[in-house]
PDB file of C-alpha atoms in Angstrom:
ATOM      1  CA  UNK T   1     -19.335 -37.590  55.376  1.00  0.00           C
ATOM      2  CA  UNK T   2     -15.855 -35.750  56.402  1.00  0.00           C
ATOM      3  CA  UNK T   3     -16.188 -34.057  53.245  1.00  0.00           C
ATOM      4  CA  UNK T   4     -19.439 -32.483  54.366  1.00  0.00           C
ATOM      5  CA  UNK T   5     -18.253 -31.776  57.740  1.00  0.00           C
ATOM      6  CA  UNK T   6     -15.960 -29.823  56.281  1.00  0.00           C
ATOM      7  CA  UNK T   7     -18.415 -27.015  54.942  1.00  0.00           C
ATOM      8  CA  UNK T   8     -17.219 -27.414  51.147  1.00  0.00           C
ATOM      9  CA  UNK T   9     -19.556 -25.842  48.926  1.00  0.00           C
ATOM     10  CA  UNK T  10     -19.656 -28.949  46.259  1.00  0.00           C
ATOM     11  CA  UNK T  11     -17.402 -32.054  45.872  1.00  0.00           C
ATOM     12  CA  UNK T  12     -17.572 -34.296  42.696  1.00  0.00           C
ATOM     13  CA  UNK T  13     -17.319 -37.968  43.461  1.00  0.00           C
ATOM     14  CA  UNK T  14     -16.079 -40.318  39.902  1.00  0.00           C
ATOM     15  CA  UNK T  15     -16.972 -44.104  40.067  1.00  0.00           C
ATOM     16  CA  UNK T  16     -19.612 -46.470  40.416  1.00  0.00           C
ATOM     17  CA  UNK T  17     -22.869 -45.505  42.451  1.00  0.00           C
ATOM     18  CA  UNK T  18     -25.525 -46.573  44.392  1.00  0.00           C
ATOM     19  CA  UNK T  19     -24.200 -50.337  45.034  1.00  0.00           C
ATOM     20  CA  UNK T  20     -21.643 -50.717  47.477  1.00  0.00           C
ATOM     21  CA  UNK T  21     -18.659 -50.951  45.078  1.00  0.00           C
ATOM     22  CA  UNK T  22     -17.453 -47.011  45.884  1.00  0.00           C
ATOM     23  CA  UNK T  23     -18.286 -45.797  48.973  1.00  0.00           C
ATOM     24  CA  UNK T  24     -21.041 -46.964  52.053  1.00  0.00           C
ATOM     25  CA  UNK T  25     -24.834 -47.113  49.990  1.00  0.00           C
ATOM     26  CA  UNK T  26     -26.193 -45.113  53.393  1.00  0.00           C
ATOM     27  CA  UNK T  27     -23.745 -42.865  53.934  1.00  0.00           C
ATOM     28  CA  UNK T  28     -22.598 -41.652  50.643  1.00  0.00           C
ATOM     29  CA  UNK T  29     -25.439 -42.011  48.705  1.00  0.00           C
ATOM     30  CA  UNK T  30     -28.473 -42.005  50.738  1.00  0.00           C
ATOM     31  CA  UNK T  31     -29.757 -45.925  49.848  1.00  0.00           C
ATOM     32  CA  UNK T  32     -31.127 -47.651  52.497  1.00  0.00           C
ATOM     33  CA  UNK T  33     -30.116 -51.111  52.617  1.00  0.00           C
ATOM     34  CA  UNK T  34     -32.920 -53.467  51.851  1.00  0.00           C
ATOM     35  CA  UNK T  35     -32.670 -55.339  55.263  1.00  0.00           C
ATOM     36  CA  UNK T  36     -33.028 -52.189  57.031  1.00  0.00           C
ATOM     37  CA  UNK T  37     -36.465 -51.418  54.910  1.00  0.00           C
ATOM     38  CA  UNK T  38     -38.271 -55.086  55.665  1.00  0.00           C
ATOM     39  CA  UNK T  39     -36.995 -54.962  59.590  1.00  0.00           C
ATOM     40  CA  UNK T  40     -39.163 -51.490  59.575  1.00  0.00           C
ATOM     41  CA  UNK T  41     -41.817 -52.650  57.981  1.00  0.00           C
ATOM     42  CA  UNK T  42     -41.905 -56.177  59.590  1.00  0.00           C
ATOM     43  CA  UNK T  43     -41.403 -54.807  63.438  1.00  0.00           C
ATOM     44  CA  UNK T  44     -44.150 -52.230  63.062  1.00  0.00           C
ATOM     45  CA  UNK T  45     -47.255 -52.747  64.827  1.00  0.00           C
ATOM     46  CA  UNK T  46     -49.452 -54.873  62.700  1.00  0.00           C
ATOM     47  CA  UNK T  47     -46.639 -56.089  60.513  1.00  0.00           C
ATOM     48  CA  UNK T  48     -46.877 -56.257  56.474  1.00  0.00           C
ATOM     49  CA  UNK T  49     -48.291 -54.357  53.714  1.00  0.00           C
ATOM     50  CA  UNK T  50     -51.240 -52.924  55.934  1.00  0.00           C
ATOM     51  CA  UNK T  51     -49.696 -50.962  58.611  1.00  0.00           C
ATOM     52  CA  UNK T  52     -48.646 -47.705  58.851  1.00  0.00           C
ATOM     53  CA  UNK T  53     -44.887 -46.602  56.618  1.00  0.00           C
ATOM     54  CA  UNK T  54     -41.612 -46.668  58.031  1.00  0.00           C
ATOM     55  CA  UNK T  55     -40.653 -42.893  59.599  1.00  0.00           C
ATOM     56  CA  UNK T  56     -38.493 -40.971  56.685  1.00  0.00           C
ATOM     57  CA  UNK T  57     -35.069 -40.522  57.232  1.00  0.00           C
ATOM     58  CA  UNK T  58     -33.442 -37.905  55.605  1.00  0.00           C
ATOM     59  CA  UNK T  59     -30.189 -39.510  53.310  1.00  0.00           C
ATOM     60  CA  UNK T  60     -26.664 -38.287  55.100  1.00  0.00           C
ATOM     61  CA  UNK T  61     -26.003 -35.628  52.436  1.00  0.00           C
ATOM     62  CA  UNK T  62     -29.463 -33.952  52.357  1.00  0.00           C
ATOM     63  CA  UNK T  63     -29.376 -33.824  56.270  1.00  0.00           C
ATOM     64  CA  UNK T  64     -26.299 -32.236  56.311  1.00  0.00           C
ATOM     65  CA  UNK T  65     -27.426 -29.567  53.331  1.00  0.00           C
ATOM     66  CA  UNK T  66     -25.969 -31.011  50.432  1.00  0.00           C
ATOM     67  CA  UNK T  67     -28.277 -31.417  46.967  1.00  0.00           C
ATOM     68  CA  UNK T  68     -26.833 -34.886  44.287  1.00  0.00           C
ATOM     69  CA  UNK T  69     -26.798 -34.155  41.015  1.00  0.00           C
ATOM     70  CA  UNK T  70     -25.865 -36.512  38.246  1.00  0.00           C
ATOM     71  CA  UNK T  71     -23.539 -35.141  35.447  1.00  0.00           C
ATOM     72  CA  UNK T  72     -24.957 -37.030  32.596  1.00  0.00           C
ATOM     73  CA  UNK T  73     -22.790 -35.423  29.807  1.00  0.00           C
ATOM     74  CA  UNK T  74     -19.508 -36.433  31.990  1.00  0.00           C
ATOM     75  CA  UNK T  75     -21.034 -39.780  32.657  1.00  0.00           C
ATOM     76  CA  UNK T  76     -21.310 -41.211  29.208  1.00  0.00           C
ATOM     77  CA  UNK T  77     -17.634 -40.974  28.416  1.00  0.00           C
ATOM     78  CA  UNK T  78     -16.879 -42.223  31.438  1.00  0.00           C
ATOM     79  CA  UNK T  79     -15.525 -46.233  31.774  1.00  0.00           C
ATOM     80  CA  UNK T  80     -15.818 -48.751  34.324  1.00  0.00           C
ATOM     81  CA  UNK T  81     -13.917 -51.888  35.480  1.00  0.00           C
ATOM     82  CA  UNK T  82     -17.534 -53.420  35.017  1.00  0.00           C
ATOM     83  CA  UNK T  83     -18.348 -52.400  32.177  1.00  0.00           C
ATOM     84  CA  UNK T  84     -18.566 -54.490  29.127  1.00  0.00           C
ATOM     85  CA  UNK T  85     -19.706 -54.888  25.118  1.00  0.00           C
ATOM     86  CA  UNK T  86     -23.016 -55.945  26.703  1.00  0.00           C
ATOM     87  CA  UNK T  87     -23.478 -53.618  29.886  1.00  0.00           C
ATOM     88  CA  UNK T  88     -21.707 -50.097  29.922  1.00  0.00           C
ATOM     89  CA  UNK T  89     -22.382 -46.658  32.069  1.00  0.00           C
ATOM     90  CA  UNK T  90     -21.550 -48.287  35.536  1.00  0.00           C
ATOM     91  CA  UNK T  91     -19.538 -45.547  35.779  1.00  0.00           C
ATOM     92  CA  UNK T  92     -20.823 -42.064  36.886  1.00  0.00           C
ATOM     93  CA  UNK T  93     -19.868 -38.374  37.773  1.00  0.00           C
ATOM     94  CA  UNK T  94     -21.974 -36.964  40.614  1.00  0.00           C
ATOM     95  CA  UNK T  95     -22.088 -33.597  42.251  1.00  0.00           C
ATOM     96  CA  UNK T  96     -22.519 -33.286  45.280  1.00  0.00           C
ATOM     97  CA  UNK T  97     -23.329 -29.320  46.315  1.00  0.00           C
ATOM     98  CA  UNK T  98     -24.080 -27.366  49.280  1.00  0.00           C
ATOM     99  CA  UNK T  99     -27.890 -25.783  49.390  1.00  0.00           C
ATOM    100  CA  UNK T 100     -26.810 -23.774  52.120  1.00  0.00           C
TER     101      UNK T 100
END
């Protein structure tokens, strides 16, 4: 989020995504956390799969102008601690760049 704050046009972040192990899920890469998602829809009036959807919140980085973009071809040469003979790509490039 500093990073944004600081009106770069695009910043490439190198590592594992979307699961906690490299940077907050909700503020670096937009992801809810699943807690968050069954409070909303459990307190809403009515409760369960019948009432109305939780309001849409915009992820940090498209609220503060910023478009993701994975960088597939960087990506696949790309290693992780994680990764193994059985389970490999846990490792990603993304680009992060300014619409503005």
């Amino acid at each position: 989020a500093a990073i944004r704050r600081a009106k770069v046009p695009a910043y490439v972040l190198i590592g594992e995504t979307d699961d906690g192990a490299c940077g907050d899920p909700w503020l670096t890469w937009g992801l809810r956390p699943r807690e968050e998602e069954e409070d909303t829809l459990s307190s809403s009036p009515g409760g369960g799969a019948d009432s109305a959807p939780p309001p849409v919140v915009l992820a940090p980085y498209l609220a503060d102008g910023y478009q993701r973009s994975e960088l597939g071809r960087v990506s696949r040469w790309q290693l992780s601690v994680y990764d193994s003979k059985q389970v490999l790509g846990n490792s990603k490039t993304v680009l992060f760049s300014s619409s503005l």
